[in-house]
mmCIF file of C-alpha atoms and ligand atoms in Angstrom:
data_model
loop_
_atom_site.group_PDB
_atom_site.id
_atom_site.type_symbol
_atom_site.label_atom_id
_atom_site.label_comp_id
_atom_site.label_asym_id
_atom_site.label_seq_id
_atom_site.Cartn_x
_atom_site.Cartn_y
_atom_site.Cartn_z
ATOM 1 C CA UNK C 1 0.000 0.000 0.000
ATOM 2 C CA UNK C 2 1.375 3.408 -0.969
ATOM 3 C CA UNK C 3 1.722 6.392 1.380
ATOM 4 C CA UNK C 4 -1.841 7.534 2.194
ATOM 5 C CA UNK C 5 -1.787 10.897 4.002
ATOM 6 C CA UNK C 6 -5.466 11.519 3.163
ATOM 7 C CA UNK C 7 -6.832 8.156 4.324
ATOM 8 C CA UNK C 8 -10.595 8.373 4.866
ATOM 9 C CA UNK C 9 -10.868 12.068 3.937
ATOM 10 C CA UNK C 10 -13.693 13.253 1.705
ATOM 11 C CA UNK C 11 -12.854 15.340 -1.361
ATOM 12 C CA UNK C 12 -14.864 17.120 -4.036
ATOM 13 C CA UNK C 13 -13.125 17.920 -7.333
ATOM 14 C CA UNK C 14 -14.934 20.117 -9.848
ATOM 15 C CA UNK C 15 -14.473 19.514 -13.570
ATOM 16 C CA UNK C 16 -13.022 16.085 -12.825
ATOM 17 C CA UNK C 17 -14.102 14.166 -15.933
ATOM 18 C CA UNK C 18 -10.991 15.153 -17.916
ATOM 19 C CA UNK C 19 -7.520 16.660 -17.818
ATOM 20 C CA UNK C 20 -6.126 18.060 -14.588
ATOM 21 C CA UNK C 21 -9.323 17.434 -12.599
ATOM 22 C CA UNK C 22 -9.315 13.744 -13.478
ATOM 23 C CA UNK C 23 -5.617 13.501 -12.583
ATOM 24 C CA UNK C 24 -6.178 15.295 -9.282
ATOM 25 C CA UNK C 25 -9.140 13.045 -8.393
ATOM 26 C CA UNK C 26 -6.980 9.946 -9.009
ATOM 27 C CA UNK C 27 -4.049 11.307 -6.993
ATOM 28 C CA UNK C 28 -6.344 12.153 -4.063
ATOM 29 C CA UNK C 29 -7.841 8.659 -4.214
ATOM 30 C CA UNK C 30 -4.381 7.061 -4.340
ATOM 31 C CA UNK C 31 -3.606 9.071 -1.195
ATOM 32 C CA UNK C 32 -6.651 7.511 0.501
ATOM 33 C CA UNK C 33 -9.466 10.028 -0.086
ATOM 34 C CA UNK C 34 -13.008 9.284 -1.233
ATOM 35 C CA UNK C 35 -13.941 11.599 -4.096
ATOM 36 C CA UNK C 36 -17.005 13.265 -5.585
ATOM 37 C CA UNK C 37 -16.172 13.537 -9.284
ATOM 38 C CA UNK C 38 -18.036 16.564 -10.633
ATOM 39 C CA UNK C 39 -18.657 16.857 -14.349
ATOM 40 C CA UNK C 40 -20.445 19.341 -16.587
ATOM 41 C CA UNK C 41 -21.318 17.181 -19.592
ATOM 42 C CA UNK C 42 -19.208 14.017 -19.942
ATOM 43 C CA UNK C 43 -20.825 11.293 -17.852
ATOM 44 C CA UNK C 44 -18.627 8.730 -19.633
ATOM 45 C CA UNK C 45 -15.458 10.616 -18.671
ATOM 46 C CA UNK C 46 -16.610 10.992 -15.064
ATOM 47 C CA UNK C 47 -17.647 7.340 -14.822
ATOM 48 C CA UNK C 48 -14.211 6.247 -16.051
ATOM 49 C CA UNK C 49 -12.582 8.290 -13.273
ATOM 50 C CA UNK C 50 -15.015 6.809 -10.709
ATOM 51 C CA UNK C 51 -14.143 3.274 -11.869
ATOM 52 C CA UNK C 52 -10.403 3.992 -11.660
ATOM 53 C CA UNK C 53 -10.834 5.395 -8.136
ATOM 54 C CA UNK C 54 -12.690 2.283 -7.035
ATOM 55 C CA UNK C 55 -9.875 0.142 -8.411
ATOM 56 C CA UNK C 56 -7.564 2.099 -6.112
ATOM 57 C CA UNK C 57 -9.723 1.033 -3.153
ATOM 58 C CA UNK C 58 -11.418 4.367 -2.460
ATOM 59 C CA UNK C 59 -15.067 5.314 -2.855
ATOM 60 C CA UNK C 60 -16.325 7.710 -5.561
ATOM 61 C CA UNK C 61 -19.477 9.091 -7.110
ATOM 62 C CA UNK C 62 -20.021 11.116 -10.280
ATOM 63 C CA UNK C 63 -22.259 14.179 -9.942
ATOM 64 C CA UNK C 64 -23.347 16.468 -12.753
ATOM 65 C CA UNK C 65 -23.365 20.184 -11.938
ATOM 66 C CA UNK C 66 -22.587 23.429 -13.716
ATOM 67 C CA UNK C 67 -20.428 25.219 -11.137
ATOM 68 C CA UNK C 68 -21.660 28.600 -12.338
ATOM 69 C CA UNK C 69 -25.282 27.751 -11.399
ATOM 70 C CA UNK C 70 -26.258 28.162 -7.757
ATOM 71 C CA UNK C 71 -28.978 25.483 -7.784
ATOM 72 C CA UNK C 72 -26.660 22.917 -9.389
ATOM 73 C CA UNK C 73 -23.948 23.625 -6.833
ATOM 74 C CA UNK C 74 -26.407 23.353 -3.929
ATOM 75 C CA UNK C 75 -27.669 19.993 -5.218
ATOM 76 C CA UNK C 76 -24.084 18.765 -5.659
ATOM 77 C CA UNK C 77 -23.179 19.651 -2.068
ATOM 78 C CA UNK C 78 -26.358 17.947 -0.829
ATOM 79 C CA UNK C 79 -25.097 14.792 -2.563
ATOM 80 C CA UNK C 80 -21.608 15.265 -1.152
ATOM 81 C CA UNK C 81 -22.807 15.562 2.426
ATOM 82 C CA UNK C 82 -25.545 12.955 1.966
ATOM 83 C CA UNK C 83 -23.132 10.362 0.574
ATOM 84 C CA UNK C 84 -19.915 11.088 2.419
ATOM 85 C CA UNK C 85 -21.207 12.953 5.509
ATOM 86 C CA UNK C 86 -18.536 15.674 5.340
ATOM 87 C CA UNK C 87 -16.139 17.554 3.096
ATOM 88 C CA UNK C 88 -12.457 17.755 4.038
ATOM 89 C CA UNK C 89 -11.023 18.868 0.686
ATOM 90 C CA UNK C 90 -12.478 21.039 -2.082
ATOM 91 C CA UNK C 91 -10.534 21.332 -5.331
ATOM 92 C CA UNK C 92 -11.931 24.190 -7.418
ATOM 93 C CA UNK C 93 -10.664 22.949 -10.766
ATOM 94 C CA UNK C 94 -13.451 23.534 -13.322
ATOM 95 C CA UNK C 95 -12.439 26.120 -15.871
ATOM 96 C CA UNK C 96 -12.437 26.979 -19.530
ATOM 97 C CA UNK C 97 -11.166 29.420 -22.131
ATOM 98 C CA UNK C 98 -13.142 31.366 -24.709
ATOM 99 C CA UNK C 99 -10.428 33.280 -26.490
ATOM 100 C CA UNK C 100 -10.825 36.382 -28.628
ATOM 101 C CA UNK C 101 -8.929 39.564 -29.420
ATOM 102 C CA UNK C 102 -10.163 42.115 -26.913
ATOM 103 C CA UNK C 103 -11.785 44.325 -29.548
ATOM 104 C CA UNK C 104 -13.921 41.367 -30.642
ATOM 105 C CA UNK C 105 -14.625 39.706 -27.310
ATOM 106 C CA UNK C 106 -18.350 39.401 -26.675
ATOM 107 C CA UNK C 107 -20.019 39.982 -23.342
ATOM 108 C CA UNK C 108 -21.152 36.359 -23.477
ATOM 109 C CA UNK C 109 -17.520 35.191 -23.768
ATOM 110 C CA UNK C 110 -16.540 37.429 -20.876
ATOM 111 C CA UNK C 111 -19.449 36.337 -18.651
ATOM 112 C CA UNK C 112 -19.071 32.625 -19.405
ATOM 113 C CA UNK C 113 -15.393 32.556 -18.467
ATOM 114 C CA UNK C 114 -15.786 34.711 -15.359
ATOM 115 C CA UNK C 115 -18.927 32.788 -14.390
ATOM 116 C CA UNK C 116 -17.245 29.378 -14.439
ATOM 117 C CA UNK C 117 -13.639 30.215 -13.518
ATOM 118 C CA UNK C 118 -14.376 32.704 -10.735
ATOM 119 C CA UNK C 119 -18.056 32.748 -9.697
ATOM 120 C CA UNK C 120 -17.990 28.936 -9.728
ATOM 121 C CA UNK C 121 -15.261 29.088 -7.099
ATOM 122 C CA UNK C 122 -17.340 31.499 -5.007
ATOM 123 C CA UNK C 123 -20.385 29.210 -5.073
ATOM 124 C CA UNK C 124 -18.490 25.980 -4.336
ATOM 125 C CA UNK C 125 -16.147 27.431 -1.732
ATOM 126 C CA UNK C 126 -18.943 29.066 0.241
ATOM 127 C CA UNK C 127 -20.856 25.812 0.658
ATOM 128 C CA UNK C 128 -17.688 23.834 1.383
ATOM 129 C CA UNK C 129 -16.465 26.278 4.005
ATOM 130 C CA UNK C 130 -19.847 26.441 5.732
ATOM 131 C CA UNK C 131 -19.826 22.640 6.072
ATOM 132 C CA UNK C 132 -16.195 22.638 7.273
ATOM 133 C CA UNK C 133 -16.916 25.243 9.953
ATOM 134 C CA UNK C 134 -20.045 23.406 11.104
ATOM 135 C CA UNK C 135 -18.184 20.094 11.409
ATOM 136 C CA UNK C 136 -14.950 21.506 12.925
ATOM 137 C CA UNK C 137 -11.599 19.725 13.169
ATOM 138 C CA UNK C 138 -12.087 15.957 12.852
ATOM 139 C CA UNK C 139 -9.992 13.438 14.807
ATOM 140 C CA UNK C 140 -6.709 12.698 13.043
ATOM 141 C CA UNK C 141 -6.536 16.023 11.175
ATOM 142 C CA UNK C 142 -4.861 19.312 12.071
ATOM 143 C CA UNK C 143 -7.471 21.541 10.433
ATOM 144 C CA UNK C 144 -11.166 21.777 9.671
ATOM 145 C CA UNK C 145 -10.743 21.726 5.908
ATOM 146 C CA UNK C 146 -8.644 22.511 2.877
ATOM 147 C CA UNK C 147 -9.580 24.396 -0.287
ATOM 148 C CA UNK C 148 -7.321 24.285 -3.345
ATOM 149 C CA UNK C 149 -8.050 26.605 -6.250
ATOM 150 C CA UNK C 150 -6.778 25.754 -9.736
ATOM 151 C CA UNK C 151 -5.361 29.049 -10.851
ATOM 152 C CA UNK C 152 -2.766 29.405 -13.613
ATOM 153 C CA UNK C 153 0.561 30.999 -14.447
ATOM 154 C CA UNK C 154 -1.807 33.605 -15.908
ATOM 155 C CA UNK C 155 -2.568 34.933 -12.445
ATOM 156 C CA UNK C 156 0.808 36.668 -12.885
ATOM 157 C CA UNK C 157 1.617 36.484 -16.632
ATOM 158 C CA UNK C 158 -0.559 38.768 -18.795
ATOM 159 C CA UNK C 159 -1.966 36.952 -21.840
ATOM 160 C CA UNK C 160 -2.915 38.872 -24.981
ATOM 161 C CA UNK C 161 -6.040 37.517 -26.634
ATOM 162 C CA UNK C 162 -7.277 35.995 -23.366
ATOM 163 C CA UNK C 163 -8.452 39.007 -21.328
ATOM 164 C CA UNK C 164 -11.398 37.091 -19.827
ATOM 165 C CA UNK C 165 -9.268 34.108 -18.788
ATOM 166 C CA UNK C 166 -6.416 36.203 -17.356
ATOM 167 C CA UNK C 167 -8.888 38.400 -15.463
ATOM 168 C CA UNK C 168 -10.541 35.294 -13.999
ATOM 169 C CA UNK C 169 -7.237 33.846 -12.791
ATOM 170 C CA UNK C 170 -6.058 37.222 -11.458
ATOM 171 C CA UNK C 171 -9.356 37.281 -9.565
ATOM 172 C CA UNK C 172 -8.707 33.802 -8.197
ATOM 173 C CA UNK C 173 -5.439 35.053 -6.668
ATOM 174 C CA UNK C 174 -7.012 37.668 -4.396
ATOM 175 C CA UNK C 175 -10.152 35.586 -3.821
ATOM 176 C CA UNK C 176 -7.925 32.817 -2.479
ATOM 177 C CA UNK C 177 -5.666 35.089 -0.442
ATOM 178 C CA UNK C 178 -8.586 36.990 1.075
ATOM 179 C CA UNK C 179 -10.342 33.800 2.137
ATOM 180 C CA UNK C 180 -7.095 32.409 3.515
ATOM 181 C CA UNK C 181 -6.811 35.484 5.704
ATOM 182 C CA UNK C 182 -10.495 35.499 6.673
ATOM 183 C CA UNK C 183 -10.883 31.794 7.451
ATOM 184 C CA UNK C 184 -7.554 30.968 9.095
ATOM 185 C CA UNK C 185 -9.049 31.476 12.589
ATOM 186 C CA UNK C 186 -11.540 28.729 11.753
ATOM 187 C CA UNK C 187 -8.595 26.484 10.871
ATOM 188 C CA UNK C 188 -9.409 26.295 7.175
ATOM 189 C CA UNK C 189 -6.465 26.485 4.770
ATOM 190 C CA UNK C 190 -6.917 27.918 1.281
ATOM 191 C CA UNK C 191 -4.211 27.783 -1.363
ATOM 192 C CA UNK C 192 -3.883 27.782 -5.139
ATOM 193 C CA UNK C 193 -1.927 25.801 -7.661
ATOM 194 C CA UNK C 194 -0.718 27.709 -10.698
ATOM 195 C CA UNK C 195 -0.175 25.150 -13.461
ATOM 196 C CA UNK C 196 2.051 26.043 -16.383
ATOM 197 C CA UNK C 197 1.488 24.057 -19.583
ATOM 198 C CA UNK C 198 -0.143 20.749 -18.708
ATOM 199 C CA UNK C 199 -1.090 18.356 -21.509
ATOM 200 C CA UNK C 200 -4.909 18.374 -21.468
ATOM 201 C CA UNK C 201 -7.803 19.082 -23.860
ATOM 202 C CA UNK C 202 -7.895 22.799 -22.877
ATOM 203 C CA UNK C 203 -4.603 23.533 -24.691
ATOM 204 C CA UNK C 204 -4.472 20.780 -27.328
ATOM 205 C CA UNK C 205 -3.494 23.252 -30.064
ATOM 206 C CA UNK C 206 -0.347 24.117 -28.094
ATOM 207 C CA UNK C 207 1.058 20.554 -28.088
ATOM 208 C CA UNK C 208 -0.559 18.335 -30.707
ATOM 209 C CA UNK C 209 1.859 19.050 -33.541
ATOM 210 C CA UNK C 210 5.696 18.836 -33.274
ATOM 211 C CA UNK C 211 5.960 22.504 -34.340
ATOM 212 C CA UNK C 212 3.497 23.683 -31.682
ATOM 213 C CA UNK C 213 5.221 21.609 -28.998
ATOM 214 C CA UNK C 214 8.675 22.934 -29.954
ATOM 215 C CA UNK C 215 7.394 26.496 -29.716
ATOM 216 C CA UNK C 216 5.752 25.782 -26.343
ATOM 217 C CA UNK C 217 8.926 24.200 -24.940
ATOM 218 C CA UNK C 218 10.783 27.490 -25.500
ATOM 219 C CA UNK C 219 8.646 28.836 -22.639
ATOM 220 C CA UNK C 220 9.495 25.971 -20.254
ATOM 221 C CA UNK C 221 13.035 25.982 -18.828
ATOM 222 C CA UNK C 222 12.607 22.442 -17.490
ATOM 223 C CA UNK C 223 12.141 21.213 -21.064
ATOM 224 C CA UNK C 224 8.983 19.151 -20.884
ATOM 225 C CA UNK C 225 5.252 19.692 -20.919
ATOM 226 C CA UNK C 226 3.488 18.892 -17.627
ATOM 227 C CA UNK C 227 1.073 16.037 -17.009
ATOM 228 C CA UNK C 228 -2.010 15.979 -14.760
ATOM 229 C CA UNK C 229 -0.143 13.824 -12.231
ATOM 230 C CA UNK C 230 2.290 16.722 -11.632
ATOM 231 C CA UNK C 231 -0.681 18.760 -10.428
ATOM 232 C CA UNK C 232 -2.172 15.793 -8.566
ATOM 233 C CA UNK C 233 1.030 15.350 -6.553
ATOM 234 C CA UNK C 234 1.063 19.018 -5.532
ATOM 235 C CA UNK C 235 -2.626 18.847 -4.613
ATOM 236 C CA UNK C 236 -2.104 15.850 -2.334
ATOM 237 C CA UNK C 237 0.714 17.635 -0.532
ATOM 238 C CA UNK C 238 -1.268 20.870 -0.135
ATOM 239 C CA UNK C 239 -4.264 18.918 1.201
ATOM 240 C CA UNK C 240 -2.181 16.927 3.671
ATOM 241 C CA UNK C 241 -1.050 17.834 7.178
ATOM 242 C CA UNK C 242 2.508 18.044 5.773
ATOM 243 C CA UNK C 243 1.383 21.457 4.432
ATOM 244 C CA UNK C 244 -0.388 22.468 7.651
ATOM 245 C CA UNK C 245 1.523 25.782 7.906
ATOM 246 C CA UNK C 246 0.918 26.703 4.244
ATOM 247 C CA UNK C 247 -1.977 29.114 3.801
ATOM 248 C CA UNK C 248 -2.787 31.753 1.195
ATOM 249 C CA UNK C 249 -0.082 30.653 -1.262
ATOM 250 C CA UNK C 250 -0.008 29.923 -4.960
ATOM 251 C CA UNK C 251 2.323 27.027 -5.718
ATOM 252 C CA UNK C 252 3.401 27.325 -9.352
ATOM 253 C CA UNK C 253 3.804 23.876 -10.900
ATOM 254 C CA UNK C 254 5.116 25.032 -14.237
ATOM 255 C CA UNK C 255 8.597 23.696 -15.036
ATOM 256 C CA UNK C 256 9.835 27.257 -14.553
ATOM 257 C CA UNK C 257 7.459 29.035 -16.935
ATOM 258 C CA UNK C 258 7.184 31.949 -14.483
ATOM 259 C CA UNK C 259 10.992 32.410 -14.459
ATOM 260 C CA UNK C 260 11.089 34.793 -17.465
ATOM 261 C CA UNK C 261 12.687 32.124 -19.742
ATOM 262 C CA UNK C 262 13.443 34.715 -22.436
ATOM 263 C CA UNK C 263 16.096 36.097 -20.061
ATOM 264 C CA UNK C 264 17.820 32.707 -19.701
ATOM 265 C CA UNK C 265 20.771 33.761 -21.901
ATOM 266 C CA UNK C 266 21.125 37.214 -20.450
ATOM 267 C CA UNK C 267 18.121 38.916 -22.073
HETATM 268 P P1 NAD I 301 -10.027 20.492 -19.351
HETATM 269 O O1 NAD I 301 -10.780 21.197 -20.394
HETATM 270 O O2 NAD I 301 -9.639 19.076 -19.567
HETATM 271 O O3 NAD I 301 -10.780 20.535 -17.949
HETATM 272 C C1 NAD I 301 -11.673 21.512 -17.550
HETATM 273 C C2 NAD I 301 -12.828 20.805 -16.918
HETATM 274 O O4 NAD I 301 -13.760 21.771 -16.421
HETATM 275 C C3 NAD I 301 -13.565 19.925 -17.938
HETATM 276 O O5 NAD I 301 -13.757 18.640 -17.390
HETATM 277 C C4 NAD I 301 -14.881 20.656 -18.132
HETATM 278 O O6 NAD I 301 -15.959 19.794 -18.414
HETATM 279 C C5 NAD I 301 -15.030 21.309 -16.767
HETATM 280 N N1 NAD I 301 -16.003 22.401 -16.810
HETATM 281 C C6 NAD I 301 -16.108 23.392 -17.732
HETATM 282 N N2 NAD I 301 -17.168 24.154 -17.456
HETATM 283 C C7 NAD I 301 -17.736 23.640 -16.336
HETATM 284 C C8 NAD I 301 -18.858 23.996 -15.552
HETATM 285 N N3 NAD I 301 -19.640 25.033 -15.893
HETATM 286 N N4 NAD I 301 -19.150 23.247 -14.463
HETATM 287 C C9 NAD I 301 -18.377 22.185 -14.115
HETATM 288 N N5 NAD I 301 -17.303 21.816 -14.821
HETATM 289 C C10 NAD I 301 -16.982 22.531 -15.911
HETATM 290 O O7 NAD I 301 -8.743 21.398 -19.071
HETATM 291 P P2 NAD I 301 -7.680 21.356 -17.874
HETATM 292 O O8 NAD I 301 -6.405 21.800 -18.452
HETATM 293 O O9 NAD I 301 -7.727 20.063 -17.162
HETATM 294 O O10 NAD I 301 -8.211 22.530 -16.934
HETATM 295 C C11 NAD I 301 -8.457 22.376 -15.548
HETATM 296 C C12 NAD I 301 -8.145 23.660 -14.815
HETATM 297 O O11 NAD I 301 -6.736 23.909 -14.890
HETATM 298 C C13 NAD I 301 -8.826 24.908 -15.388
HETATM 299 O O12 NAD I 301 -9.254 25.735 -14.323
HETATM 300 C C14 NAD I 301 -7.712 25.578 -16.162
HETATM 301 O O13 NAD I 301 -7.899 26.967 -16.265
HETATM 302 C C15 NAD I 301 -6.526 25.236 -15.301
HETATM 303 N N6 NAD I 301 -5.235 25.338 -15.985
HETATM 304 C C16 NAD I 301 -4.887 24.464 -16.983
HETATM 305 C C17 NAD I 301 -3.646 24.596 -17.579
HETATM 306 C C18 NAD I 301 -3.156 23.643 -18.632
HETATM 307 O O14 NAD I 301 -2.071 23.866 -19.173
HETATM 308 N N7 NAD I 301 -3.869 22.588 -18.979
HETATM 309 C C19 NAD I 301 -2.782 25.617 -17.196
HETATM 310 C C20 NAD I 301 -3.178 26.500 -16.214
HETATM 311 C C21 NAD I 301 -4.409 26.347 -15.605
#
């Protein structure tokens, strides 16, 4: 049996039917957690993750919910608490891009991205934190709950052609830090992970031809594209008591993308 720092804990991962969310759900399960696998549209994707989690010996359910819709989120948390009785870990992972030059960006593109990437975190985190406060610190844990927000290197790197996405991730930064400050007395830890380029459906165009991959690798000093497991490993650590004194931080898991790689030979 592998190291299981999250044995018996209950986790909810949004947008967990693909990409980083699926990888995070599997890493949490391998670390011993039971997982609610949220999905927006792909029941087949979510069911595959549920089956893989069960093979790891943990429990899992798939629940459909649009994180930007209050009623959906309420129903999802009812299922979480009804099935698992508590929530120890929330991973706010659901997110999307709708890219456009700023002069052509529609209000619908702006609202959709902000609604899912940022308002979705507000809705999910509020219900999670209320349940964590009500339950308090469980035996065997050092805190009442952990929230991990999937931000991006674009909470610090501006991104032309993606004003909605960059604004949403910049918003996640101060959302996360403010809640970390506000909820620390209740022994709830809130942190973010800032992925760099991770190989998932969201950025397929950036890696699915040799030319695109070569161009992407110029931005990554460590010389490889990331995989969902890289983010899963960081999530497990942040959710575990090993990170008990870590609160209000963004951990960039990016192979050095935030290190200004264009200055690597002197600028
Ligand atoms: P992805 O497209 O595979 O995953 C996004 C998931 O969010 C999908 O499963 C999608 O169904 C779900 N989703 C979208 N709208 C939803 C909604 N309204 N309600 C619930 N779920 C919804 O892409 P990914 O790369 O795995 O992205 C996961 C997160 O990581 C996103 O927040 C993204 O911004 C962030 N991120 C990804 C990268 C990367 O390089 N892949 C880099 C930085 C940040």
